Coordinates of C-alpha atoms in Angstrom, one line a residue:
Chain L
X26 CA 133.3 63.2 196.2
X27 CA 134.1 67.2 195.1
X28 CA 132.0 67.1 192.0
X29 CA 128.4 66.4 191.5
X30 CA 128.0 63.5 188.9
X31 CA 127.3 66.0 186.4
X32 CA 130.4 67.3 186.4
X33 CA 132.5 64.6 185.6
X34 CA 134.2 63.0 182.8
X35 CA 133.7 59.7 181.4
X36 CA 137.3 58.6 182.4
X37 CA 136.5 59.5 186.1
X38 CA 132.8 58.0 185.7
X39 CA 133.3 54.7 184.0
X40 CA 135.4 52.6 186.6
X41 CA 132.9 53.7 189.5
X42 CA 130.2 52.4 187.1
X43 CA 131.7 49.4 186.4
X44 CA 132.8 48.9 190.4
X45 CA 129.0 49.6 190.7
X46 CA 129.9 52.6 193.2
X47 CA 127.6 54.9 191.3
X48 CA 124.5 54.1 189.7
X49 CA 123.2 55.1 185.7
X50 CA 120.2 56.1 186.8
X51 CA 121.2 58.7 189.6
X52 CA 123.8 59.9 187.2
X53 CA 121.5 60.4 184.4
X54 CA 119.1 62.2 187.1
X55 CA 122.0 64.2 187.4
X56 CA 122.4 65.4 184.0
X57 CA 118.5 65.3 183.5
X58 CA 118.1 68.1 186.3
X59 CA 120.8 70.1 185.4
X60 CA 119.9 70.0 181.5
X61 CA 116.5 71.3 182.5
X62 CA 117.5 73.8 185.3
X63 CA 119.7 75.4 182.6
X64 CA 118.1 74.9 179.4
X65 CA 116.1 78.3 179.6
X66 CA 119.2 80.1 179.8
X67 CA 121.7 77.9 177.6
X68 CA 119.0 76.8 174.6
X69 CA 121.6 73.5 174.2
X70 CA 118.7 71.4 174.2
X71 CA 116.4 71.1 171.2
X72 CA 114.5 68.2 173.1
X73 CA 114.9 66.6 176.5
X74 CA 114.4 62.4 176.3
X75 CA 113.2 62.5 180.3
X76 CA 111.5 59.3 180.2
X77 CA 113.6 57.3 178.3
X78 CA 116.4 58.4 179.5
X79 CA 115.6 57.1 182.8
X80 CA 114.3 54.1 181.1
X81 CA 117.2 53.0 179.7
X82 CA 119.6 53.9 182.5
X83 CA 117.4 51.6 184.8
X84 CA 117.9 48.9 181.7
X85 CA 121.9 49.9 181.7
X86 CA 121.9 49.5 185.6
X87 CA 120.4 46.4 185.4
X88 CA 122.6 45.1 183.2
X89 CA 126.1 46.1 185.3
X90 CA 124.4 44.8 188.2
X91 CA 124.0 41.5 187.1
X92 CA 127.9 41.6 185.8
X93 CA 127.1 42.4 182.2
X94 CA 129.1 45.5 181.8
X95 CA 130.0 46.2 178.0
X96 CA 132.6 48.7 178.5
X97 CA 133.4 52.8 179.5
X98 CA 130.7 54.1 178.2
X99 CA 127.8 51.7 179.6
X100 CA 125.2 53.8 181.5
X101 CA 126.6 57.3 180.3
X102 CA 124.4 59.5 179.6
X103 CA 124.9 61.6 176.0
X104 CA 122.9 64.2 174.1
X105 CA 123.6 64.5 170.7
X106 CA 123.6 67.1 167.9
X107 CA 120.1 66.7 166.2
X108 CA 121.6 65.9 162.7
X109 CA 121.8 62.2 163.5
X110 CA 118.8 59.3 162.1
X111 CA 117.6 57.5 165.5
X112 CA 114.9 55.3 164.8
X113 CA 111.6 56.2 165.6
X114 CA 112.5 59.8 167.0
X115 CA 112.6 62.7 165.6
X116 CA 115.8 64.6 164.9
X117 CA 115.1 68.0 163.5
X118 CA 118.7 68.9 161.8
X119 CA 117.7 72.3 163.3
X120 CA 115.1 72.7 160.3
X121 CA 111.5 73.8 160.4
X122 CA 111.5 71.6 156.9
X123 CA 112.3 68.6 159.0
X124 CA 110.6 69.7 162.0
X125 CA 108.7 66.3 161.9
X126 CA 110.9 64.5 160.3
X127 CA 111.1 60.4 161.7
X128 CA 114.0 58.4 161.0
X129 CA 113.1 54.3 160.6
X130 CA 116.7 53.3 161.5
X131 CA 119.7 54.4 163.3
X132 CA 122.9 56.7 162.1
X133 CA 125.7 54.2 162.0
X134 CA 126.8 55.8 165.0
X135 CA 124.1 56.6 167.0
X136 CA 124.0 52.1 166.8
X137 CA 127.6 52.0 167.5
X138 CA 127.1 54.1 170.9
X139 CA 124.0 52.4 171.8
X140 CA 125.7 49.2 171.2
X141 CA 127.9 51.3 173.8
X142 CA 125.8 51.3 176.5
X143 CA 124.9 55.3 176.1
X144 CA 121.9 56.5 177.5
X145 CA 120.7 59.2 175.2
X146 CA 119.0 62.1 177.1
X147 CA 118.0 64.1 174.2
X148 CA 118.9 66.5 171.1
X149 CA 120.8 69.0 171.0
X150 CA 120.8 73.0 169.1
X151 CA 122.6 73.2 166.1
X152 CA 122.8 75.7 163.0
X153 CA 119.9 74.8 160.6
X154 CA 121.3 71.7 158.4
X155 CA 124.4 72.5 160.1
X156 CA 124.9 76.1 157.4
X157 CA 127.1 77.9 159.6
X158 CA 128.6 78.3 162.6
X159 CA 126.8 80.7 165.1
X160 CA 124.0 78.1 166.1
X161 CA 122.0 81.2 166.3
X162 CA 118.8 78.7 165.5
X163 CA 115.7 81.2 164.1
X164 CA 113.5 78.1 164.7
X165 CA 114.2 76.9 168.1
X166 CA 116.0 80.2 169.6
X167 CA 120.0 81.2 169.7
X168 CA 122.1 78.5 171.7
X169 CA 124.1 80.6 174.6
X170 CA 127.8 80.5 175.4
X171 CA 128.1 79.4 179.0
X172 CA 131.3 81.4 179.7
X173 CA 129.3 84.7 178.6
X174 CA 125.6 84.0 177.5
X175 CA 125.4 86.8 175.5
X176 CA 127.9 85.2 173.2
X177 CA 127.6 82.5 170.6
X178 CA 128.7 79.1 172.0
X179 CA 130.2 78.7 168.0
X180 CA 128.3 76.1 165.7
X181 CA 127.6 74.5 163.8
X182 CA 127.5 71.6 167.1
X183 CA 126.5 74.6 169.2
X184 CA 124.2 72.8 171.4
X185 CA 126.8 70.0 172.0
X186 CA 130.0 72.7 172.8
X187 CA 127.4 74.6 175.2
X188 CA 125.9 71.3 176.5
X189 CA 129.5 69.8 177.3
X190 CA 130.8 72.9 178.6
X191 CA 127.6 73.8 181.3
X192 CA 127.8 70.0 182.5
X193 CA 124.2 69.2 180.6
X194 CA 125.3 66.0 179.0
X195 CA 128.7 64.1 180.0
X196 CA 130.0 63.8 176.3
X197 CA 128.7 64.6 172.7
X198 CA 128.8 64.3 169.2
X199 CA 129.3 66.9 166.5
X200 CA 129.8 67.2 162.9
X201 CA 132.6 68.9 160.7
X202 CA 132.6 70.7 157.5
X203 CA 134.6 73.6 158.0
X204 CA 135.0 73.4 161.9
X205 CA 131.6 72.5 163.1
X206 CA 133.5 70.0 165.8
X207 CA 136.5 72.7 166.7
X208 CA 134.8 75.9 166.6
X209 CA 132.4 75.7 169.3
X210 CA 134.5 73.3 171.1
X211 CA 137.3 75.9 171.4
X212 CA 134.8 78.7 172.3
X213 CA 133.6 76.9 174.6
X214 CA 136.9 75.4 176.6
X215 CA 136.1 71.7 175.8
X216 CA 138.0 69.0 173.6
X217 CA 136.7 68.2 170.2
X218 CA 138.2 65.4 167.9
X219 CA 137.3 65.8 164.0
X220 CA 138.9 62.5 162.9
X221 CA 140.4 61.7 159.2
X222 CA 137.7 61.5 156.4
X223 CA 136.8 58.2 156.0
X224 CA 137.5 56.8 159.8
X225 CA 133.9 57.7 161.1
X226 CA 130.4 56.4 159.2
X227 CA 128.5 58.8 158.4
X228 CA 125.4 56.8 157.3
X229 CA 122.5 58.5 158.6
X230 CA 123.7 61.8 159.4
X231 CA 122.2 64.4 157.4
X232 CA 124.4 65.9 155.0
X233 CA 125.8 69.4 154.7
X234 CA 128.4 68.7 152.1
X235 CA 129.3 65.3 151.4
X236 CA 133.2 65.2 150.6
X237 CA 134.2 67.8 153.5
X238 CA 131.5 66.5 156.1
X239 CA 133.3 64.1 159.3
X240 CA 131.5 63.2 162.4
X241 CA 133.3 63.0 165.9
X242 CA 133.6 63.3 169.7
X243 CA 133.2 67.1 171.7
X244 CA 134.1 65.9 175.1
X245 CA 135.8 67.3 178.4
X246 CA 138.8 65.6 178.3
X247 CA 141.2 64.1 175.7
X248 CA 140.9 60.5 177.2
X249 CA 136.9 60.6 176.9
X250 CA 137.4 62.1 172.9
X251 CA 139.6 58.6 172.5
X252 CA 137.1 56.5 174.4
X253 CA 134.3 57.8 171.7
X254 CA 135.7 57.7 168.7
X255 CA 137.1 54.0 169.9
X256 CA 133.2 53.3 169.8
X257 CA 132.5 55.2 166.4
X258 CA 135.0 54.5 164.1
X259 CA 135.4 51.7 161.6
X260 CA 134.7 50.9 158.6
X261 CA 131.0 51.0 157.1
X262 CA 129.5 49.2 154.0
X263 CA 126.6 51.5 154.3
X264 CA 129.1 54.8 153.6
X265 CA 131.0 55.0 150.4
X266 CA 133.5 57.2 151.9
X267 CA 134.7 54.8 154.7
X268 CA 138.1 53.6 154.4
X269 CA 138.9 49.8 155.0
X270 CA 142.0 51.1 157.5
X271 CA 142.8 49.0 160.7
X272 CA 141.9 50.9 163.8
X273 CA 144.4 52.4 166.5
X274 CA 143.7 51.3 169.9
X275 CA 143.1 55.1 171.0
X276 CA 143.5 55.0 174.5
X277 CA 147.0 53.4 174.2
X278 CA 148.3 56.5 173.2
X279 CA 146.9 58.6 176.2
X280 CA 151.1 58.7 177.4
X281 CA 152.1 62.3 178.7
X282 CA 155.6 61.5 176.7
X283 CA 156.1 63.0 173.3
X284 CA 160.1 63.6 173.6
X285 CA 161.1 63.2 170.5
X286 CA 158.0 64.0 168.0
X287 CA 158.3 66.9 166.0
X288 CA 155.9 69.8 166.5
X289 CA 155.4 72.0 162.7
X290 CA 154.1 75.1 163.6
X291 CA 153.5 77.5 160.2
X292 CA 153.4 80.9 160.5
X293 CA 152.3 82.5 156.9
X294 CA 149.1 81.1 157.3
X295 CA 147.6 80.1 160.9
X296 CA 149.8 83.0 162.7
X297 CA 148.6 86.0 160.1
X298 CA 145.7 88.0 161.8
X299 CA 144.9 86.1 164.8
X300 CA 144.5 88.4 168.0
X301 CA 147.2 89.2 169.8
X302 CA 146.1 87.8 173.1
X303 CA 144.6 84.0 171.2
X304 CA 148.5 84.0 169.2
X305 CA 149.8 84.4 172.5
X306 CA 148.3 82.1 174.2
X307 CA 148.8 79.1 171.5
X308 CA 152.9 80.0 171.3
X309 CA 153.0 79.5 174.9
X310 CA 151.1 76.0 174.3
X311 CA 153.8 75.4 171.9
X312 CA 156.2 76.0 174.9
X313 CA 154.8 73.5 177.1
X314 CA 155.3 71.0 174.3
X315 CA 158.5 71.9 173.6
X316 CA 159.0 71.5 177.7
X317 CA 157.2 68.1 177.7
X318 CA 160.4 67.4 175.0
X319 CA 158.9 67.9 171.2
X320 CA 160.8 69.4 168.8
X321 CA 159.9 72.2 167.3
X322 CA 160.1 73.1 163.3
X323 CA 159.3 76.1 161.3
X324 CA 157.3 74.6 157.7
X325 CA 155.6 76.1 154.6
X326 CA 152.1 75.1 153.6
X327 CA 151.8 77.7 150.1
X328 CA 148.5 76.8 148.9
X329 CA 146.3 76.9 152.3
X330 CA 146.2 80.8 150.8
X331 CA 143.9 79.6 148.8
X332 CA 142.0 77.8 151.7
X333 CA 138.5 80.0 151.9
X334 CA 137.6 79.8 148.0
X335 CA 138.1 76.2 148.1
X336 CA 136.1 75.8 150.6
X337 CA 133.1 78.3 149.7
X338 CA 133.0 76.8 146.6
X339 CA 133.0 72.9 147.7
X340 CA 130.3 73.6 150.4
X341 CA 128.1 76.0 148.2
X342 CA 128.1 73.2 145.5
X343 CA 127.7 70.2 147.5
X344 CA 124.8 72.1 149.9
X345 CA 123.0 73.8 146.9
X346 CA 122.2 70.5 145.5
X347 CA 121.1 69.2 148.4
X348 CA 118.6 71.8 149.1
X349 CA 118.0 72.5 145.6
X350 CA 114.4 71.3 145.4
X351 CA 113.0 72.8 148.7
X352 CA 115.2 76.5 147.7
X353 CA 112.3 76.2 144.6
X354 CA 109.5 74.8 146.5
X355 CA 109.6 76.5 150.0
X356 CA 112.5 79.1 150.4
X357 CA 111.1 81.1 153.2
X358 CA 110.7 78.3 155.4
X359 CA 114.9 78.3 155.5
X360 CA 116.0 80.8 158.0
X361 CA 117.3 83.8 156.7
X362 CA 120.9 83.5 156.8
X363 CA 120.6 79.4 155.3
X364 CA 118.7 80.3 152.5
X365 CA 121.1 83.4 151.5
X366 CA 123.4 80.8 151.9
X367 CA 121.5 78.4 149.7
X368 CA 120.5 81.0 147.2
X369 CA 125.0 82.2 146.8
X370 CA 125.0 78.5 146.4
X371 CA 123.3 78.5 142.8
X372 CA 126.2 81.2 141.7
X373 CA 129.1 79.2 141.0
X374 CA 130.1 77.4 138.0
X375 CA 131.5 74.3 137.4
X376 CA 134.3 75.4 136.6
X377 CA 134.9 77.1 139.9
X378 CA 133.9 73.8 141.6
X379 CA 136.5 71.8 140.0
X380 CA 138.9 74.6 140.6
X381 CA 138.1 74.1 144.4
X382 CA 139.2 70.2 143.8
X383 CA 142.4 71.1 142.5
X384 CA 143.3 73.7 145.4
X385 CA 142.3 70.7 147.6
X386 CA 145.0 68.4 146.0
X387 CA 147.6 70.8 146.1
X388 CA 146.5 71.3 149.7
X389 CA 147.3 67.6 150.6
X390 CA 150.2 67.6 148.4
X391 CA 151.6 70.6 151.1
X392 CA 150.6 68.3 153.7
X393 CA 152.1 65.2 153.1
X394 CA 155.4 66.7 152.3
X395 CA 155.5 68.3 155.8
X396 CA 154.5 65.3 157.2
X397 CA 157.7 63.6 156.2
X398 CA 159.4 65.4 158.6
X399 CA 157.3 66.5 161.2
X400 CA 154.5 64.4 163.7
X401 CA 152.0 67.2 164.6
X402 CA 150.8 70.7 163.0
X403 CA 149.9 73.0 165.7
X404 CA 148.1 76.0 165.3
X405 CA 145.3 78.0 166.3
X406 CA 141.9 76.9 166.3
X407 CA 140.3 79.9 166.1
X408 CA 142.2 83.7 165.5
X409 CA 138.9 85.1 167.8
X410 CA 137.5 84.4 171.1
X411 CA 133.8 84.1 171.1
X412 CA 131.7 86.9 169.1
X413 CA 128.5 88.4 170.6
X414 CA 125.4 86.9 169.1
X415 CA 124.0 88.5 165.9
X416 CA 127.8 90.1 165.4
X417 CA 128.5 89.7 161.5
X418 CA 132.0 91.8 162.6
X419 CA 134.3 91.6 165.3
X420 CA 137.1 93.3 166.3
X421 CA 140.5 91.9 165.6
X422 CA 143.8 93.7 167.4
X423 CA 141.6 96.8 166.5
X424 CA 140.5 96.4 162.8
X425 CA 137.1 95.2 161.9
X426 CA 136.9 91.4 160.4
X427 CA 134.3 89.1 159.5
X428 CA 133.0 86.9 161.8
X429 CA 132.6 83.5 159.5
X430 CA 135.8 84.3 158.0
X431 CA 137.1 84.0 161.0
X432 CA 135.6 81.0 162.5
X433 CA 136.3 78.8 159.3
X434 CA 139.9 80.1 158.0
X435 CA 141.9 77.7 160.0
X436 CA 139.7 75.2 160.4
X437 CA 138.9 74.3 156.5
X438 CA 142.2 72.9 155.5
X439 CA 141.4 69.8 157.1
X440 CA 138.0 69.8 156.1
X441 CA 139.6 70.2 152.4
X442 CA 142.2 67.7 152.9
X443 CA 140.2 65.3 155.2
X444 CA 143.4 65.1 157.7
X445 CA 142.4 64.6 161.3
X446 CA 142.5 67.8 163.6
X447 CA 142.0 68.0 167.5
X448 CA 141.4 70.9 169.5
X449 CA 142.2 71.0 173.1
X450 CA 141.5 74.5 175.6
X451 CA 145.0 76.4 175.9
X452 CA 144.2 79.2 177.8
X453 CA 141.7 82.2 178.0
X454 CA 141.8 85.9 176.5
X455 CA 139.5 88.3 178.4
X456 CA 137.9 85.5 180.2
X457 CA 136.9 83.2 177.5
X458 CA 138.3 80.0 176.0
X459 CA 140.9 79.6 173.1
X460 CA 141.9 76.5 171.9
X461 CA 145.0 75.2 170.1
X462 CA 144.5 72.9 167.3
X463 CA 146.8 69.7 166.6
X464 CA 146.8 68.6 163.4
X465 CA 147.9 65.3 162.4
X466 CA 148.8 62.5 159.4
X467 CA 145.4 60.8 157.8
X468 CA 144.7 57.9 160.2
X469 CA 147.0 58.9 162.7
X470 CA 144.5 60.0 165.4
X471 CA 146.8 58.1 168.2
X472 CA 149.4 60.5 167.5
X473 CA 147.5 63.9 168.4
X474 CA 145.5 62.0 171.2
X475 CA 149.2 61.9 172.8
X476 CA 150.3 65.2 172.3
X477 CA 146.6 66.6 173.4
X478 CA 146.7 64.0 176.4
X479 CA 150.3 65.1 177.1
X480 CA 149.1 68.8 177.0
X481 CA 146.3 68.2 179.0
X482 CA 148.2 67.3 182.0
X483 CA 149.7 70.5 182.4
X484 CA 146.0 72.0 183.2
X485 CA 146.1 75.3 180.6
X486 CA 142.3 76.0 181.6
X487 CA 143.7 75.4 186.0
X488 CA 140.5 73.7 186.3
X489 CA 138.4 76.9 185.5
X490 CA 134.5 76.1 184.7
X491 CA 132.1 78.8 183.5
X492 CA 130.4 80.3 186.0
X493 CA 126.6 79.5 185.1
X494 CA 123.7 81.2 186.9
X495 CA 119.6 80.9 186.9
X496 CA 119.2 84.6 185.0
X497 CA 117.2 83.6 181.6
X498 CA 118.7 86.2 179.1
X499 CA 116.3 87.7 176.7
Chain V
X20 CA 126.2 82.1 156.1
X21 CA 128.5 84.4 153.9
X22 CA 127.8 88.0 155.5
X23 CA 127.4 90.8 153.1
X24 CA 131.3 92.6 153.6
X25 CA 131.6 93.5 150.2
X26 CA 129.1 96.6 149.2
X27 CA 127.5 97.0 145.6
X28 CA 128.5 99.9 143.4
X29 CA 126.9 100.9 139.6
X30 CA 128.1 97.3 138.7
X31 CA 127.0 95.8 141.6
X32 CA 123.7 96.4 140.9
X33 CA 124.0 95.1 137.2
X34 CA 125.2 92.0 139.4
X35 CA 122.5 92.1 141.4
X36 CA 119.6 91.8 138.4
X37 CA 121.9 89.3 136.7
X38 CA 121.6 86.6 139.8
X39 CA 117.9 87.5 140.3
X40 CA 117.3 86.5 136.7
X41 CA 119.8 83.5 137.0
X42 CA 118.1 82.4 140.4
X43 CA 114.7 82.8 139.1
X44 CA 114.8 81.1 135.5
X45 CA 116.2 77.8 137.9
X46 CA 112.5 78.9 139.5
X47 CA 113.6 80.3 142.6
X48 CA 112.7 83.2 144.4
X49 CA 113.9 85.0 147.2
X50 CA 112.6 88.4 148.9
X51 CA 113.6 91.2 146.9
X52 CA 116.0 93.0 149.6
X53 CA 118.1 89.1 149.0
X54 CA 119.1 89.6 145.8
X55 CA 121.6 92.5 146.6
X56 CA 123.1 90.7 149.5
X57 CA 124.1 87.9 147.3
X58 CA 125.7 90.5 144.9
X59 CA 127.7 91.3 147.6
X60 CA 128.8 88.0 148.9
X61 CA 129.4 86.8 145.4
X62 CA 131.6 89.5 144.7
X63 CA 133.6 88.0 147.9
X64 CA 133.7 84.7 146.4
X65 CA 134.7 86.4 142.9
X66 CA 137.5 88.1 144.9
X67 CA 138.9 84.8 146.1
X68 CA 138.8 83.5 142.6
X69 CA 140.9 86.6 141.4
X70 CA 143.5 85.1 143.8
X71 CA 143.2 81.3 142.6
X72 CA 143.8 82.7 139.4
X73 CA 146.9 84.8 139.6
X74 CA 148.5 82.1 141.0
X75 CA 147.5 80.0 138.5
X76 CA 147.2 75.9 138.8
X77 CA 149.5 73.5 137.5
X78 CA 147.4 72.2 134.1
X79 CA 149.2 70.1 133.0
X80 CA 149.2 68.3 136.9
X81 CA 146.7 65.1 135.6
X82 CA 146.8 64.3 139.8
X83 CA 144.8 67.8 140.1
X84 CA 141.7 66.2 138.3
X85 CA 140.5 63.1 140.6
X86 CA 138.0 64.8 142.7
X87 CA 139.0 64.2 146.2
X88 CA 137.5 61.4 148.2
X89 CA 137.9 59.7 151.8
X90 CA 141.2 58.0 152.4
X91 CA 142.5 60.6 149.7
X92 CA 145.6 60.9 152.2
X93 CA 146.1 57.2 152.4

């Protein structure tokens, strides 16, 4: 065998598990050691669950032993983001407020993946209450980028892109509200799934801002994102914003044909400021496709102009309320750049809230009309490779730009329109990761886990890994 | 989160004493230094609006008032 267990992929793991050829509990040693080696040079772990871990792999093992084997993800081991409920643990959300915090039940799918057969090694960094997207944590230090620690591994599911991408968990969950999945996993070359609003429960998951918040898988490959959110998704009584829709059977779309589908790529929008180096990469991605046999067509989406104010204005509202109380009782135990966040968040009206709502409409409205006539949206993920760490500026093709600006402009319109977006590695600029984003019809994950899958195949990162060492950066 | 690209001028700092006071008759309060850098990202967000608004939205659009929910593309 090439690669240590660490460094494989649930879809390469699962049948040796289930032929019994490798064991849960050497594979979760596996992760275990290389979590901790790295840790003090990564910060993707908030907290490392040694002993259970190895508890519950010996209980997993067990089980497959004595031919109860639930399914592909029975004795993996998974960190996950520390926003999630798990009963009897605590999950921070990246808070001092919540340092202590103990959940008495499960997230809806934190039960789902234990129903699973996960083993859960620990929790991972993230961006206090999820508030941005550096996962530069004042509380429990900055998370590192593996491909250049001296760069943000993007947020707010840090922990979980860094953790993925340094082979410190074999899969994770992140959260969404303006590209908390897709931003750090195209920073950090991995696959990340945000799934249509309404297909994932998110009962149990602390909330950032309710109507723009989605839950999903940030894995390595596009056939372990369709094996996790087969696990997650569904229909909840316990979440108001779960939709009664039949699920796809994911992995029956993991085909490498897509002759036929047409590929909508807009320019006015996703192509306008985006470095030179990142734009070139994602046209050649559009390339292969068109190789693999897509069609490609040029469409209009006017009002994602509009995009950021809608989207300040939704999460500013939404958050604001949920902090309110603590902003009046305990401001300066937020971090700095949360409660500046929190305070803007008591500046707009109503008005402009509402306003927000309508841009979102007219956003879907664009949508749907260029999904009668084409399959998938592609675009960029990001229009920047990974920024240095404590950067509010960075350079694009030579003028200065802001750095949040940047990480959330192309990844808000499908927090705004709760359409389901996947991000799959495309390439590198200067050495570092960019992704290209698929963008599909509400429900309709199947559909971009084919053209990712299909994509996939044709190896865009030519099996590149970053290139960790043991130097602990200060 | 919002960065402070937008720097105060003689109105700015009107702006400025205009959230403190807002901010702090909801009874919160922030280190002084704060204050400013919210004028500054709020004249972002203001900037944004500017845009919403020349464009104007269709009023008269009785779709454009359900606030959006999950399955809203369904």
């Amino acid at each position: 065998m090439s690669k240590s267990l660490n460094a494989m992929s649930i879809e390469e793991l699962s049948p040796l598990i289930a032929d019994k050829k490798i064991s849960p509990v050497e594979l979760t040693k596996s992760i275990l050691d290389q979590a901790n080696h790295y840790n003090p040079q990564i910060n993707a772990y908030i907290r490392i669950d040694e002993d259970s871990a190895i508890q519950s792999a010996s209980k997993a093992e067990s089980e497959i032993m004595e031919g109860n084997y639930l399914g592909p993800l029975h004795g993996i081991p998974m960190a996950l983001k520390d926003i999630f409920y798990m009963k009897g643990q605590v999950s921070t959300f990246g808070s001092k407020i919540h340092k202590d915090f103990v959940a008495d039940y499960d997230a809806t799918v934190v039960s789902k993946l234990k129903q699973a057969g996960i083993i859960n090694t620990g929790t991972l960094n993230m961006h206090e209450y999820a508030w941005g997207g550096t996962t530069n944590n004042p509380h429990y230090g900055p998370c590192r980028n593996p491909w250049d620690t001296e760069r943000i591994p993007g947020g707010s599911s840090g922990g979980s892109g860094a953790a993925v991408a340094a082979d410190m968990t074999i899969a994770s969950l992140g959260t969404d509200t303006a590209g908390s999945i897709r931003i750090p996993s195209s920073i950090c070359g991995i696959v990340g799934l945000k799934p249509t609003h309404g297909r994932v429960s998110k009962y149990g998951c602390f909330p950032l801002s309710w109507s723009l918040d989605h839950i999903g898988p940030m894995t390595k490959t596009v056939t372990d994102a369709a094996i996790i959110l087969q696990a997650i998704a569904g229909y909840d009584p316990n979440d108001s914003t779960t939709v009664d829709v039949s699920v796809q059977n994911y992995t029956n779309y993991l085909s490498e044909d897509i002759k036929g589908l047409v590929i909508g790529v807009e320019e006015d929008y996703y192509f306008q400021d985006v470095d030179n180096e990142v734009a070139a990469n994602v046209r050649a991605g559009i390339e292969t496709l068109k190789a693999l046999g897509a069609e490609i067509k040029i469409i209009s989406i006017p009002n994602l102009k509009h995009t950021l104010f809608a989207e300040y204005v939704t999460i500013l509202g939404e958050s604001g309320a949920i902090h309110h109380n603590n902003m009046k009782l305990r401001p300066l135990d937020f971090g700095e750049d949360v409660r500046l966040s929190l305070g803007l968040a008591e500046l707009p009206s109503a008005v402009d809230y509402v306003m927000g709502q309508q841009i979102r409409r007219k956003i879907v409205h664009d949508f749907n009309e260029v999904f009668r006539s084409v399959d998938v949206v592609v675009a960029p993920t990001l229009p920047i490779v990974a920024p240095k760490i404590g950067e509010e500026f960075t350079m694009l093709n030579g003028q200065q730009s802001l750095v949040i600006n940047d990480l959330i402009r192309f990844n808000s319109p499908c927090n705004l329109s709760g359409l389901p977006s996947l991000t799959v590695p495309c390439g590198f600029s200067n050495g570092l990761p960019v992704g290209m984003q698929l963008i599909g019809k509400a429900f309709d994950e199947g559909t971009l886990l084919n053209v990712g899958f299909a994509f996939e195949r044709t190896n865009s990162l030519r099996n590149n890994k970053p290139q960790l060492n043991d130097k602990v950066t200060e | 989160m919002l960065d402070s690209a937008y720097k105060l001028d003689i109105g700015g700092i009107k702006l400025q004493n205009d959230i403190k006071t807002l901010l702090n008759s909801k009874g919160i309060h922030l280190p002084e230094k704060e204050y400013g850098i919210l004028a500054e990202s709020w004249a972002g967000i203001e900037q944004l609006r500017t845009l919403v608004e020349q464009e104007g939205l269709d009023d008269s659009n009785m779709e454009l008032f359900l606030i959006p929910k999950g399955g809203i593309n369904k």
